Structures are given as structure tokens and as C-alpha cells.
Amino acid sequence: MASPVLDAYDRLPGLLRELRPTGATLLADPAVDGLPVTRAVLDGIARAGIVPARALTPADGGLPAVEALAARLSPGELIIGVGGGSTLDLAKLAAAVSRRPDLLPYLTAGQRSGLIALPHGWGDHAHVLAVPTTLGTGTEAGPVACFPYDGGKRLVMGECLRPVAALRTADATATLPAPLLMDGALEALFRAVMPYSSDTLDLPEQDAAVEELAAGLLTAGDELARHVTVGLPAPAAARLRVAALSAESQLGLINTGRSPYAVKTWAVANELSTALGLAKMRAIAAVWPVVWQRALDGDLRFGSAARVHRLWTRLRRQHPWLAPDPADGLLRLMHRWQVDRTVRLAPDLRREIALRSVRAWGAGLPTLNGLSADDVAALLTEATEAAEPHPKLLPAGASA
């Protein structure tokens, strides 16, 4: 169920009066605390007659941080999260734990899977007003959250994590550096098309919606690129468009009936980024074209060649500058948008990361079903550049 999205700070007081929280805590990323977006949110809260508590997102948003934030909330209190994905995910998890303390055993369950599915009957929304200050995650609209755990990350999924409302304004992303803007645009495109291209099932209505969404993201993302790659300010309208379309990919409607496990690229890239301490999109940009090439070569474990071609043909009709071959075209798109996809991986880590990936997502678990550690290691070899031997991998653990 979609939550209301505000497009102006002036609408905050009315929303807060409608929600009638018992109190409010403003959780801000330290990078945006004190910026105009945070000051404007605080002003809107004050005009609703509420004096909020204040908190900053810690460097490690793991379970201790979730529990600490949840413990300071009173029943019916609203968290207003201002920041990127880490801040909003922390807010969502803390709000859900505060409301249902029995959620904690799910988060700490002794399982090797990186995915945690919460019961359907635990409610439709987290008592969170999300104010995203980055592009691409769409977490302000989504029923998922990530948190660090045991040297990796876990992904939690449940409608009780979907924020009750969001505020999306252009100035919230006005200070984002150009590389993060383009990473965000690519992340939104990735999330929109990967379930489509990785599955073999044709769903005409949903497929058409994905193709339309992807075309819109390409238009808005390329508008950003035309400006920021030559040192010009990113147009506010394009930033807002990417943010809105990114949120659409989180609503679930475009993937109704689609396998939720058709995300092999995401699972492997996340293990890679966690192990090396890299930004998530650096790893995704490295792995994605290789996965598409495997699918185009006929390996159904990585997706459908027919569906990748169909999607790319649809995108080229609206964007004829795209190269004809999907895998090569994706590489050229990343180059055009100046997205860094260089990942250096020491050979001694390749096997360990492959084993971690299969442990968290395969070997009987559905996401990497059918892939062995050797398969994942071969994928990593093609997606990365050789580096010097690494002293030690992070502690083993499921990752999301």
C-alpha cells in the first residue's frame, strides 16, 4: 500500500496534525544535520506544535543502535528520518521494534540466510516520516531495511517497515556530489529492471510497466548526466523525477507475480561490497554487465536473453543513442554517466567471497539457487580486476 508523499515543507504541519503522534524524534544523518533541509523539517514540526527529541545516525546502524533508538521512543511516537538509506532503514527498524519488541528475535535468528521475512500480520506501516536526502534507494516507499550483522548485512522485508509517509523535495538532494547523483540514477534503473531481466516468466502488464519505468529513469538520469558530467548544477526537476521513479520500483506493483529471488546480481554484489568495504553501487556496476552477458549467452540461471533483448529494444526506441547490444550498451551507459565500476579483488579473496555468497543466498536458498561457489568465483573474476593479496577477509556472516 502506497504511503502519502508530501512535496513541500508547508504540508508538514497538516500531516503531523493528521497523524497525531504522541511525540516525535528527528533522526538526522550527521552529513545533513544543520543543512537547509533539516532546518526546514524542524520548522515544520514546530509549526505543528511539537518539540521533537533529536538524534544523529551513528556510524554503525546495527542492532545495538536499533535497540537504543527504539528504547527511547514512547508508544505512538513518530520518527522523522532525514538522510540516506542507512538513516531511513535505522528509523524504520527502530519504529517497528518499538511497536513490536518480539521482532528482535527475527532479526537475531541463528540462520545463515541473509533475507528475513517478517509476518504479514504485523501491520502495514512503520511510524516513520521519511525525508530522503539521496537518490536511488527508494527506501522511503519500501517495505525493506538493511542492517549490519555479524560482519555482513541482513535484509529485512515486511509491510510493517513501510514508512507511514514521505517528504520529497528538490533541495533535499541539492548538495549531493555528482558521482552520488549518477550512482543513484543507476541504482534506481538497476532495481527497476533486474527482477524483469533475471526472471524467465512473461507478465505482460507488469513487463510493460517496468519498460515504461526504465525508459523514464533513463530520460531523467541522462538529463542529470548531461549537466553534472560537465560541471553544471543538476536540474531540480530531474532529481525529483529520479527520486519519484525510484520509489515506484519499491512499491511492488511492477513485480506482482514475479519471483522475489530473481536478484542474483544484487546478492553477489552486496557480498563483494561488504567484504571490500566498497560503496554498494561500485560493486553492482561491476557485476551487472557480466550477469547480463551470461544471460545473453543463454545461461538461464542468470536471466532470460529474450527478455533482456526485449527490454533493451524498448529502451532504444526512446533512447536511440544506446548501443545495440545490451551488455555492451550497459557498459557504455555507465561510461556516459561516469559511473565508476572498477573493483580490484585479490585472488585469495575471490573464493572466500564466493563461498560467503553461496552460504548467505544459495546452497538450498533460492536467490543463488543453481550456482556453485565456482560459478560465483568465475563471475567475480570477470567482473573485477586483480589486486594484491588481501590480509584478511571480514568475519563470515550473512549479507544483504
Coordinates of C-alpha atoms in Angstrom, one line a residue:
M1 CA 0.0 0.0 0.0
A2 CA 1.5 3.3 -1.1
S3 CA 2.0 6.0 1.6
P4 CA 1.3 9.7 1.1
V5 CA 4.2 11.7 -0.3
L6 CA 4.5 15.4 0.5
D7 CA 6.2 17.7 -2.0
A8 CA 6.6 20.8 0.2
Y9 CA 7.6 21.6 3.8
D10 CA 4.4 23.7 4.2
R11 CA 2.4 20.5 4.2
L12 CA 4.3 19.0 7.2
P13 CA 2.2 20.6 9.9
G14 CA -1.0 19.4 8.4
L15 CA 0.3 15.8 8.1
L16 CA 1.6 15.8 11.7
R17 CA -1.8 17.0 13.0
E18 CA -3.4 14.3 11.0
L19 CA -1.1 11.6 12.3
R20 CA -1.5 12.9 15.9
P21 CA 1.7 11.3 17.2
T22 CA 2.3 11.3 21.0
G23 CA 5.7 12.8 20.3
A24 CA 8.5 13.0 17.7
T25 CA 12.2 12.2 17.3
L26 CA 14.1 13.7 14.5
L27 CA 16.8 11.3 13.4
A28 CA 19.3 13.0 11.1
D29 CA 22.4 11.9 9.2
P30 CA 25.3 13.9 10.5
A31 CA 26.1 15.0 6.9
V32 CA 22.8 16.8 6.6
D33 CA 22.2 18.0 10.2
G34 CA 22.2 21.7 10.1
L35 CA 21.6 21.9 6.3
P36 CA 18.5 23.8 5.0
V37 CA 16.5 20.5 4.5
T38 CA 16.9 19.6 8.2
R39 CA 16.2 23.2 9.4
A40 CA 13.0 23.3 7.2
V41 CA 11.8 20.0 8.6
L42 CA 12.4 21.2 12.2
D43 CA 10.4 24.4 11.4
G44 CA 7.5 22.3 10.0
I45 CA 7.5 20.2 13.2
A46 CA 7.5 23.3 15.3
R47 CA 4.6 24.8 13.4
A48 CA 2.6 21.6 14.3
G49 CA 3.2 22.4 18.0
I50 CA 5.6 19.6 18.5
V51 CA 9.0 19.9 20.2
P52 CA 11.0 16.9 18.9
A53 CA 13.8 15.0 20.5
R54 CA 17.0 14.9 18.4
A55 CA 19.2 12.1 17.4
L56 CA 22.1 11.6 14.9
T57 CA 22.6 8.4 12.8
P58 CA 25.5 6.5 14.3
A59 CA 28.4 5.2 12.1
D60 CA 27.2 1.7 12.8
G61 CA 23.5 1.3 12.4
G62 CA 23.4 -2.3 13.7
L63 CA 21.2 -3.9 16.2
P64 CA 22.6 -2.0 19.2
A65 CA 21.7 1.3 17.5
V66 CA 18.2 -0.1 16.6
E67 CA 17.5 -1.2 20.1
A68 CA 18.9 2.1 21.6
L69 CA 16.7 4.2 19.4
A70 CA 13.6 2.0 19.9
A71 CA 14.1 2.2 23.7
R72 CA 13.8 6.0 23.8
L73 CA 10.5 6.0 21.9
S74 CA 7.2 6.3 23.7
P75 CA 4.1 4.5 22.4
G76 CA 2.7 6.3 19.4
E77 CA 5.9 8.4 18.8
L78 CA 6.9 9.3 15.3
I79 CA 10.4 9.1 14.0
I80 CA 11.2 11.7 11.3
G81 CA 14.2 10.4 9.4
V82 CA 16.3 12.9 7.4
G83 CA 19.1 11.3 5.5
G84 CA 20.0 8.5 3.1
G85 CA 19.3 4.8 3.1
S86 CA 21.1 4.0 6.3
T87 CA 19.3 6.7 8.3
L88 CA 15.9 5.7 7.0
D89 CA 16.5 2.0 7.4
L90 CA 17.5 2.6 11.1
A91 CA 14.4 4.7 11.6
K92 CA 12.1 2.0 10.1
L93 CA 13.7 -0.8 12.1
A94 CA 13.6 1.2 15.4
A95 CA 10.0 2.2 14.9
A96 CA 9.0 -1.4 14.2
V97 CA 10.9 -2.8 17.2
S98 CA 9.5 -0.2 19.5
R99 CA 6.0 -1.2 18.4
R100 CA 6.7 -4.9 18.4
P101 CA 9.6 -6.0 20.7
D102 CA 9.0 -9.6 19.5
L103 CA 10.5 -8.5 16.2
L104 CA 14.0 -8.6 17.7
P105 CA 14.3 -12.5 17.7
Y106 CA 13.6 -12.4 14.0
L107 CA 16.5 -10.0 13.4
T108 CA 18.9 -12.1 15.5
A109 CA 17.8 -15.6 14.5
G110 CA 20.6 -18.1 14.1
Q111 CA 20.2 -18.6 10.4
R112 CA 22.6 -18.4 7.5
S113 CA 20.2 -16.7 5.1
G114 CA 20.7 -13.0 4.5
L115 CA 17.0 -12.5 4.0
I116 CA 14.5 -12.2 6.9
A117 CA 10.8 -12.2 6.0
L118 CA 8.5 -10.7 8.7
P119 CA 4.9 -12.0 9.4
H120 CA 2.3 -10.4 7.2
G121 CA 0.0 -9.6 10.2
W122 CA 2.4 -7.2 11.8
G123 CA 0.8 -4.1 10.3
D124 CA 1.1 -2.0 7.1
H125 CA 3.4 0.8 8.1
A126 CA 6.2 1.9 10.4
H127 CA 5.6 5.1 12.4
V128 CA 8.2 6.9 10.3
L129 CA 8.1 10.0 8.2
A130 CA 10.9 9.6 5.7
V131 CA 12.8 12.6 4.2
P132 CA 15.3 11.1 1.8
T133 CA 18.4 13.2 1.0
T134 CA 20.0 10.8 -1.5
L135 CA 18.8 9.3 -4.8
G136 CA 18.2 5.7 -5.8
T137 CA 17.3 3.7 -2.7
G138 CA 13.6 4.4 -2.8
T139 CA 13.5 3.2 0.8
E140 CA 11.1 6.0 1.8
A141 CA 8.5 4.0 -0.1
G142 CA 9.6 0.4 0.5
P143 CA 8.9 -2.4 3.0
V144 CA 12.5 -3.4 3.4
A145 CA 15.5 -2.4 5.5
C146 CA 19.2 -3.4 5.8
F147 CA 21.3 -3.6 8.9
P148 CA 24.9 -4.7 9.7
Y149 CA 25.1 -8.1 11.3
D150 CA 28.0 -10.4 12.1
G151 CA 30.4 -8.9 9.7
G152 CA 27.9 -8.5 6.9
K153 CA 24.3 -7.3 6.4
R154 CA 20.9 -8.7 6.6
L155 CA 17.9 -7.6 4.6
V156 CA 14.5 -7.5 6.4
M157 CA 11.3 -7.5 4.5
G158 CA 7.8 -6.8 5.8
E159 CA 4.9 -4.3 5.3
C160 CA 5.4 -3.2 8.9
L161 CA 8.6 -1.5 7.7
R162 CA 7.0 0.8 5.0
P163 CA 7.0 4.4 6.3
V164 CA 3.7 5.9 7.0
A165 CA 4.6 9.0 4.9
A166 CA 7.4 10.6 3.0
L167 CA 8.5 14.2 2.2
R168 CA 10.4 14.6 -1.1
T169 CA 11.8 18.0 -2.1
A170 CA 14.4 19.1 -4.6
D171 CA 16.6 20.9 -2.1
A172 CA 17.0 17.7 0.0
T173 CA 19.3 16.4 -2.8
A174 CA 20.8 19.8 -3.9
T175 CA 24.1 19.2 -2.2
L176 CA 24.7 15.6 -3.4
P177 CA 28.0 15.3 -5.3
A178 CA 27.8 14.5 -9.0
P179 CA 29.1 10.8 -8.6
L180 CA 26.4 10.1 -5.9
L181 CA 23.7 11.6 -8.1
M182 CA 24.7 9.3 -11.0
D183 CA 25.1 6.3 -8.8
G184 CA 21.6 7.0 -7.5
A185 CA 20.1 7.2 -11.0
L186 CA 21.8 3.9 -11.9
E187 CA 20.7 2.2 -8.7
A188 CA 17.1 3.2 -9.5
L189 CA 17.4 1.8 -13.0
F190 CA 19.0 -1.4 -11.7
R191 CA 16.2 -2.0 -9.1
A192 CA 13.6 -1.5 -11.8
V193 CA 14.9 -3.8 -14.4
M194 CA 16.8 -6.6 -12.7
P195 CA 13.8 -8.7 -11.5
Y196 CA 12.4 -8.3 -15.0
S197 CA 15.5 -9.4 -16.8
S198 CA 16.5 -12.1 -14.3
D199 CA 13.2 -14.0 -14.4
T200 CA 12.0 -16.1 -17.3
L201 CA 8.3 -15.5 -16.7
D202 CA 6.4 -13.2 -19.0
L203 CA 3.9 -11.0 -17.2
P204 CA 2.6 -8.6 -20.0
E205 CA 1.1 -5.9 -17.7
Q206 CA 4.0 -5.8 -15.3
D207 CA 6.6 -6.1 -18.0
A208 CA 5.1 -3.1 -19.8
A209 CA 5.2 -1.1 -16.6
V210 CA 8.8 -2.0 -16.0
E211 CA 9.8 -1.0 -19.5
E212 CA 8.0 2.4 -19.1
L213 CA 9.6 3.0 -15.7
A214 CA 13.1 2.1 -17.0
A215 CA 12.6 4.5 -20.0
G216 CA 11.6 7.3 -17.7
L217 CA 14.6 6.7 -15.4
L218 CA 16.9 6.7 -18.5
T219 CA 15.5 10.0 -19.6
A220 CA 15.8 11.6 -16.1
G221 CA 19.2 10.1 -15.4
D222 CA 20.6 11.2 -18.7
E223 CA 19.3 14.7 -18.1
L224 CA 21.3 14.7 -14.8
A225 CA 24.4 13.3 -16.7
R226 CA 24.3 16.0 -19.4
H227 CA 24.7 18.6 -16.6
V228 CA 26.8 17.1 -13.9
T229 CA 29.4 15.4 -16.1
V230 CA 30.4 18.9 -17.5
G231 CA 30.3 20.6 -14.1
L232 CA 26.9 22.2 -14.2
P233 CA 24.3 22.0 -11.4
A234 CA 21.9 19.1 -11.5
P235 CA 18.4 20.2 -12.6
A236 CA 16.0 20.0 -9.7
A237 CA 13.2 18.6 -11.9
A238 CA 15.5 15.7 -13.0
R239 CA 16.5 14.9 -9.4
L240 CA 12.8 14.9 -8.3
R241 CA 11.9 12.7 -11.3
V242 CA 14.6 10.1 -10.5
A243 CA 13.5 10.1 -6.8
A244 CA 9.8 9.6 -7.7
L245 CA 10.5 6.8 -10.2
S246 CA 12.9 5.1 -7.8
A247 CA 10.2 5.0 -5.2
E248 CA 7.9 3.4 -7.8
S249 CA 10.3 0.5 -8.0
Q250 CA 9.8 -0.1 -4.3
L251 CA 6.0 -0.2 -4.3
G252 CA 5.9 -3.8 -5.6
L253 CA 3.2 -3.3 -8.2
I254 CA 5.5 -3.7 -11.2
N255 CA 6.7 -7.1 -9.9
T256 CA 3.4 -8.6 -8.7
G257 CA 3.7 -12.3 -9.6
R258 CA 7.4 -12.0 -10.1
S259 CA 9.9 -14.2 -8.1
P260 CA 11.3 -12.1 -5.3
Y261 CA 14.5 -14.1 -5.6
A262 CA 15.4 -13.0 -9.2
V263 CA 18.2 -10.7 -7.9
K264 CA 21.4 -12.7 -8.2
T265 CA 23.4 -9.6 -9.2
W266 CA 22.3 -7.8 -6.1
A267 CA 23.2 -10.7 -3.8
V268 CA 26.7 -11.2 -5.2
A269 CA 27.5 -7.5 -5.5
N270 CA 26.4 -7.0 -1.9
E271 CA 28.8 -9.6 -0.6
L272 CA 31.6 -8.1 -2.7
S273 CA 30.9 -4.6 -1.5
T274 CA 30.7 -5.7 2.2
A275 CA 33.8 -7.7 2.1
L276 CA 35.9 -4.9 0.4
G277 CA 34.2 -2.0 2.2
L278 CA 33.1 -0.5 -1.1
A279 CA 30.1 1.5 -2.0
K280 CA 27.3 -0.7 -3.0
M281 CA 26.9 0.7 -6.5
R282 CA 30.5 0.3 -7.3
A283 CA 30.1 -3.5 -6.9
I284 CA 26.7 -3.6 -8.7
A285 CA 28.1 -1.7 -11.6
A286 CA 31.0 -4.2 -11.8
V287 CA 28.8 -7.3 -11.7
W288 CA 25.7 -6.3 -13.6
P289 CA 27.1 -6.3 -17.2
V290 CA 28.7 -9.6 -16.6
V291 CA 25.5 -11.2 -15.4
W292 CA 23.6 -9.8 -18.4
Q293 CA 26.3 -11.2 -20.7
R294 CA 25.8 -14.6 -19.1
A295 CA 22.1 -14.4 -19.7
L296 CA 22.6 -13.2 -23.3
D297 CA 24.9 -16.2 -23.8
G298 CA 21.9 -18.5 -22.9
D299 CA 22.6 -19.3 -19.2
L300 CA 19.1 -19.2 -17.8
R301 CA 20.5 -19.2 -14.2
F302 CA 21.4 -15.5 -14.8
G303 CA 18.2 -14.5 -16.7
S304 CA 16.4 -14.6 -20.0
A305 CA 18.2 -13.5 -23.1
A306 CA 14.9 -12.9 -24.8
R307 CA 13.7 -10.6 -22.0
V308 CA 16.9 -8.7 -21.8
H309 CA 16.8 -8.1 -25.6
R310 CA 13.1 -7.1 -25.4
L311 CA 13.8 -4.6 -22.7
W312 CA 16.8 -3.1 -24.5
T313 CA 14.9 -2.8 -27.8
R314 CA 12.1 -0.9 -26.0
L315 CA 14.6 1.4 -24.4
R316 CA 16.4 2.1 -27.7
R317 CA 13.2 3.1 -29.3
Q318 CA 13.0 6.0 -26.9
H319 CA 16.8 6.4 -26.5
P320 CA 18.4 5.6 -29.9
W321 CA 21.9 6.7 -28.6
L322 CA 22.0 3.4 -26.6
A323 CA 24.4 0.8 -28.2
P324 CA 22.5 -2.1 -29.8
D325 CA 24.0 -4.9 -27.7
P326 CA 22.5 -4.8 -24.2
A327 CA 25.7 -5.8 -22.3
D328 CA 27.9 -3.5 -24.3
G329 CA 25.2 -0.8 -24.2
L330 CA 25.1 -1.0 -20.4
L331 CA 28.8 -0.6 -20.2
R332 CA 28.6 2.5 -22.5
L333 CA 25.8 3.9 -20.4
M334 CA 27.9 3.7 -17.3
H335 CA 30.7 5.4 -19.1
R336 CA 28.4 8.1 -20.4
W337 CA 27.2 8.7 -16.8
Q338 CA 30.7 8.5 -15.4
V339 CA 29.9 5.7 -13.0
D340 CA 33.0 4.1 -11.6
R341 CA 32.8 0.3 -11.9
T342 CA 36.4 -0.5 -11.2
V343 CA 36.7 -3.1 -8.4
R344 CA 40.1 -4.7 -7.6
L345 CA 39.9 -8.1 -5.9
A346 CA 42.8 -10.2 -4.7
P347 CA 42.7 -13.8 -5.9
D348 CA 42.8 -15.1 -2.4
L349 CA 39.6 -13.3 -1.5
R350 CA 37.7 -14.4 -4.6
R351 CA 37.0 -17.9 -3.4
E352 CA 36.1 -16.7 0.1
I353 CA 33.6 -14.1 -1.2
A354 CA 32.1 -16.7 -3.5
L355 CA 31.7 -19.1 -0.5
R356 CA 30.1 -16.3 1.6
S357 CA 27.7 -15.5 -1.3
V358 CA 26.6 -19.1 -1.6
R359 CA 26.3 -19.6 2.1
A360 CA 24.0 -16.5 2.5
W361 CA 22.0 -16.8 -0.7
G362 CA 22.4 -20.3 -2.2
A363 CA 23.1 -23.9 -1.3
G364 CA 19.4 -24.6 -0.9
L365 CA 18.4 -20.9 -0.5
P366 CA 16.5 -19.5 -3.5
T367 CA 18.4 -16.4 -4.5
L368 CA 21.6 -18.1 -5.8
N369 CA 19.8 -21.4 -6.4
G370 CA 21.7 -23.4 -9.0
L371 CA 25.0 -21.5 -8.6
S372 CA 28.0 -23.1 -7.0
A373 CA 30.9 -21.3 -5.3
D374 CA 32.9 -22.0 -8.5
D375 CA 30.2 -20.3 -10.6
V376 CA 30.3 -17.2 -8.4
A377 CA 34.1 -17.1 -8.3
A378 CA 34.2 -17.2 -12.1
L379 CA 31.7 -14.3 -12.2
L380 CA 33.8 -12.3 -9.8
T381 CA 36.9 -13.0 -11.9
E382 CA 35.3 -11.5 -14.9
A383 CA 33.7 -8.5 -13.1
T384 CA 36.9 -7.4 -11.2
E385 CA 40.5 -6.6 -11.7
A386 CA 43.3 -8.4 -10.0
A387 CA 44.7 -6.9 -6.9
E388 CA 47.5 -7.7 -4.3
P389 CA 46.6 -10.4 -1.8
H390 CA 44.3 -9.1 0.9
P391 CA 45.5 -9.5 4.6
K392 CA 42.2 -10.9 5.9
L393 CA 38.5 -11.0 4.9
L394 CA 35.9 -9.6 7.2
P395 CA 34.3 -12.2 9.6
A396 CA 31.9 -14.6 7.8
G397 CA 28.3 -13.8 8.0
A398 CA 25.1 -13.5 6.0
S399 CA 24.9 -10.3 4.0
A400 CA 22.2 -8.3 2.3

